[in-house]
XYZ file of C-alpha atoms in Angstrom:
211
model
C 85.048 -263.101 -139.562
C 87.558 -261.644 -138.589
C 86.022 -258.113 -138.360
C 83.242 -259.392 -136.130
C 86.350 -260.747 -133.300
C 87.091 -257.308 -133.232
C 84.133 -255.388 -132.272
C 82.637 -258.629 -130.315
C 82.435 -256.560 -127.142
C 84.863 -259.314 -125.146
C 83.201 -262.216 -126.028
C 84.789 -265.097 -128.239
C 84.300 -266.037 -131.694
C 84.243 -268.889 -132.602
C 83.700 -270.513 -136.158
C 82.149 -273.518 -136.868
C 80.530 -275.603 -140.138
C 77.308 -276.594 -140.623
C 78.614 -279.203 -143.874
C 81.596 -281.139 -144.394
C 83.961 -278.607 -143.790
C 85.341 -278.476 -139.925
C 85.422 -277.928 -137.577
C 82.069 -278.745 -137.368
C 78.949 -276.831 -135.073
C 78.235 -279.939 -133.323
C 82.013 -280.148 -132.552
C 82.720 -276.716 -131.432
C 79.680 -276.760 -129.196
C 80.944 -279.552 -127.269
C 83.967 -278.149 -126.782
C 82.794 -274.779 -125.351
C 81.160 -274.274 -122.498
C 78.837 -271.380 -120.620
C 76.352 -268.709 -122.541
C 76.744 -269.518 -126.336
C 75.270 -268.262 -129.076
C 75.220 -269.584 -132.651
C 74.716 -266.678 -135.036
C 73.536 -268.687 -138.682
C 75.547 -266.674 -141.842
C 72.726 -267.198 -143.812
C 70.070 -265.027 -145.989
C 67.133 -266.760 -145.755
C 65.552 -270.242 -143.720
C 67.479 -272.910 -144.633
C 65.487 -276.560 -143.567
C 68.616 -278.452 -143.561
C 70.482 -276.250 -141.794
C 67.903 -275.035 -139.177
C 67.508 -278.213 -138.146
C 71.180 -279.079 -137.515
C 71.737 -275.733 -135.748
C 68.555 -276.930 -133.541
C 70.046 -280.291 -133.205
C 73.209 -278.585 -131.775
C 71.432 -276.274 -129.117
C 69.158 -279.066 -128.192
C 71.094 -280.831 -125.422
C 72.467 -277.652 -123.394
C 69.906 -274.619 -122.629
C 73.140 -272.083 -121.982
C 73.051 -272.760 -125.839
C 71.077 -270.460 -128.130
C 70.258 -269.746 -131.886
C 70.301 -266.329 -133.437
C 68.193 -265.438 -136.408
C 69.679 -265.655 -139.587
C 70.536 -262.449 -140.917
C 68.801 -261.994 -143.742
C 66.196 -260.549 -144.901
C 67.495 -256.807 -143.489
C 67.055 -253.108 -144.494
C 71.332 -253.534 -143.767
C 71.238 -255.709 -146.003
C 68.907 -253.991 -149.083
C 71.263 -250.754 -148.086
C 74.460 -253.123 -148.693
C 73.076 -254.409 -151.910
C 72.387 -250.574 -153.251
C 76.090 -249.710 -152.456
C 77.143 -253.002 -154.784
C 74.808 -251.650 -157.284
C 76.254 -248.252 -157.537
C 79.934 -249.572 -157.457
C 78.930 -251.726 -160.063
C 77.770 -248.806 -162.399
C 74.088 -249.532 -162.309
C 71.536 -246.901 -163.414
C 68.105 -246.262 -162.579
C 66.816 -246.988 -166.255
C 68.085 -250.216 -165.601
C 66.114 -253.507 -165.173
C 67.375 -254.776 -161.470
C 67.400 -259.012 -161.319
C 68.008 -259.765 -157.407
C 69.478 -263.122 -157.718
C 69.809 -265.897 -154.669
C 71.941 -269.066 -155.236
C 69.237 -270.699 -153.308
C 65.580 -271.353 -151.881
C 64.419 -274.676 -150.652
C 60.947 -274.189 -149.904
C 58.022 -271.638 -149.135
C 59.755 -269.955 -146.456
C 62.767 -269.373 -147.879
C 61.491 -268.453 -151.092
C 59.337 -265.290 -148.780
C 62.499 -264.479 -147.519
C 64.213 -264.068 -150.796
C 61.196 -261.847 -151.721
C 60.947 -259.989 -149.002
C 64.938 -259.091 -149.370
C 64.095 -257.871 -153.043
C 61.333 -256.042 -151.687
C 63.885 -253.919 -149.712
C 66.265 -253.814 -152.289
C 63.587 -251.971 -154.541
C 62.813 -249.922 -151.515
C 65.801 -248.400 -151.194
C 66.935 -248.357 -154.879
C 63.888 -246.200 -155.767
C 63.053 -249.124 -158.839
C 61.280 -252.277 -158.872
C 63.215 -255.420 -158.673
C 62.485 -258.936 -160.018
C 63.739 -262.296 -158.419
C 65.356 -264.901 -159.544
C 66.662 -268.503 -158.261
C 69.491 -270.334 -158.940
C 68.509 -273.480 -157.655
C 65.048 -274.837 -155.610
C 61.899 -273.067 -155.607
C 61.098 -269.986 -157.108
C 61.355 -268.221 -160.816
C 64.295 -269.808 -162.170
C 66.982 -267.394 -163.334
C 67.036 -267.977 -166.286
C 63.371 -267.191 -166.822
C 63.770 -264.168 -164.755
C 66.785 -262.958 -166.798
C 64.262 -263.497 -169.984
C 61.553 -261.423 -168.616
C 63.846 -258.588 -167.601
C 65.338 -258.378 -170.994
C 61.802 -258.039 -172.249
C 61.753 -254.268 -170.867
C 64.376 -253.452 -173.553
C 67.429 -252.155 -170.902
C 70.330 -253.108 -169.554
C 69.713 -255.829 -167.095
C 71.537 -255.986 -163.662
C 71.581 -258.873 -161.256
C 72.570 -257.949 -157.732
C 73.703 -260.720 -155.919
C 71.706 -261.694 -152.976
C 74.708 -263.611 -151.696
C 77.306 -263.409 -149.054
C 79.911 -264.536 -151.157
C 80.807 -265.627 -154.187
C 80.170 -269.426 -155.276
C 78.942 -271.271 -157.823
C 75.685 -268.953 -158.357
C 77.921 -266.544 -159.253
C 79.507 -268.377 -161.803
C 75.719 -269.714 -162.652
C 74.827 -265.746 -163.583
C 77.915 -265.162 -164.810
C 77.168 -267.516 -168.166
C 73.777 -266.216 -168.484
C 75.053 -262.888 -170.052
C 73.404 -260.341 -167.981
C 74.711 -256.932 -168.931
C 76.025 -256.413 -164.929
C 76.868 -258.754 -162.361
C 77.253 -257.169 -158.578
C 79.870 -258.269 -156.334
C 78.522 -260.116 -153.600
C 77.603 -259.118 -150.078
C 81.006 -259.091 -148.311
C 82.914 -258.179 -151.612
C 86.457 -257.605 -151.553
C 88.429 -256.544 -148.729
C 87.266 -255.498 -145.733
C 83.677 -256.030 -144.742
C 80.992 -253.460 -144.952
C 80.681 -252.129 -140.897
C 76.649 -252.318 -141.291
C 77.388 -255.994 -141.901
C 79.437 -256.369 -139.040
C 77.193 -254.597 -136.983
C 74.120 -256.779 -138.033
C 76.159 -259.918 -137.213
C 76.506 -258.873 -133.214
C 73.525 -257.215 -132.982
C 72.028 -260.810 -134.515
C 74.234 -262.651 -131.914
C 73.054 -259.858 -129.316
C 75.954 -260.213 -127.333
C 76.755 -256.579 -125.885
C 74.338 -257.600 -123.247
C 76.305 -260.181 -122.014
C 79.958 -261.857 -121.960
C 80.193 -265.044 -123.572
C 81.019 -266.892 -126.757
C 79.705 -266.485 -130.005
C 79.637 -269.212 -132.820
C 79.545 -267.990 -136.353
C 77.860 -270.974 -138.333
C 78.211 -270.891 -142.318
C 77.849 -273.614 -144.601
């Protein structure tokens, strides 16, 4: 992110892959050396990939492992802004959507996040899953329809994959852009990134992990 370099207080950032794409975490923390800290661009716990950002902190304690950065009032407060620019309305049925949970914890995580959402909005919000555990989307999509409105699915996603495209066949009424959306990021989620990495106390280098 290239947003993040900017405002990153001195420190480095670095980017690194927690799947097949490179270069890989394990890689770019063996070729770095001193404070580190691997921020995890993820929503919610992730098993597989909590335990290979462990595995990559394990062997060096000047290596650490931020939380992930969701779930976040920044980012219920993001996901009202992609509502509105979307053209949603409060007499419509809300559907927060995550491509993913893969167990209990992640699954609170995802509703906690629509918990904030529906904070902020001022509406309730239902959930829905793509894939894993959780009220499939498809079933949530049915029961929102059931309150005779528009239905609107905000993306609980950074950016825009093959949940989107998932939702996008479904026929909800309004699909919100993700997270990042186009262009330039949102400052708040900028901002949540280094204050995640909590680097401003200290020079060093700072690993952005993503899947």
């Amino acid at each position: 992110m290239n947003s993040v370099r900017r405002h990153a207080q001195g420190a480095e950032v670095v980017d690194a892959f927690v799947d097949v794409q490179q270069p890989s975490l394990g890689d770019v923390v063996a070729e770095t050396s001193g404070p580190r800290v691997i921020v995890p661009l993820v929503l919610t716990h992730d098993v597989a990939a909590t335990r290979l950002l462990q595995e990559a902190a394990a062997d060096d304690p000047r290596v650490r492992v931020a939380p992930a950065m969701g779930p976040d009032w920044v980012l219920a407060e993001i996901g009202v802004r992609r509502l509105i620019e979307a053209g949603a309305r409060p007499s419509d049925t809300i559907v927060m959507v995550a491509p993913h949970a893969d167990g209990p914890r992640a699954l609170a995580d995802v509703s906690k996040a629509a918990r904030l959402l529906s904070a902020v909005w001022g509406g309730p919000v239902h959930v829905g899953v793509v894939d894993g555990v959780g009220t499939p989307v498809d079933e949530a999509l049915d029961v929102a329809r059931a309150h005779n409105q528009r239905v609107v699915v905000s993306m609980y996603a950074l950016a825009s994959g093959e949940g989107a495209s998932a939702i996008g066949r479904l026929g909800a009424d309004v699909v919100t852009a993700p997270l990042l959306g186009a262009g330039a990021p949102d400052q708040r989620l900028v901002s949540l990134a280094l204050e995640r990495a909590d680097v401003l106390p200290f020079p060093g280098e700072l690993g952005l992990a993503s899947h």
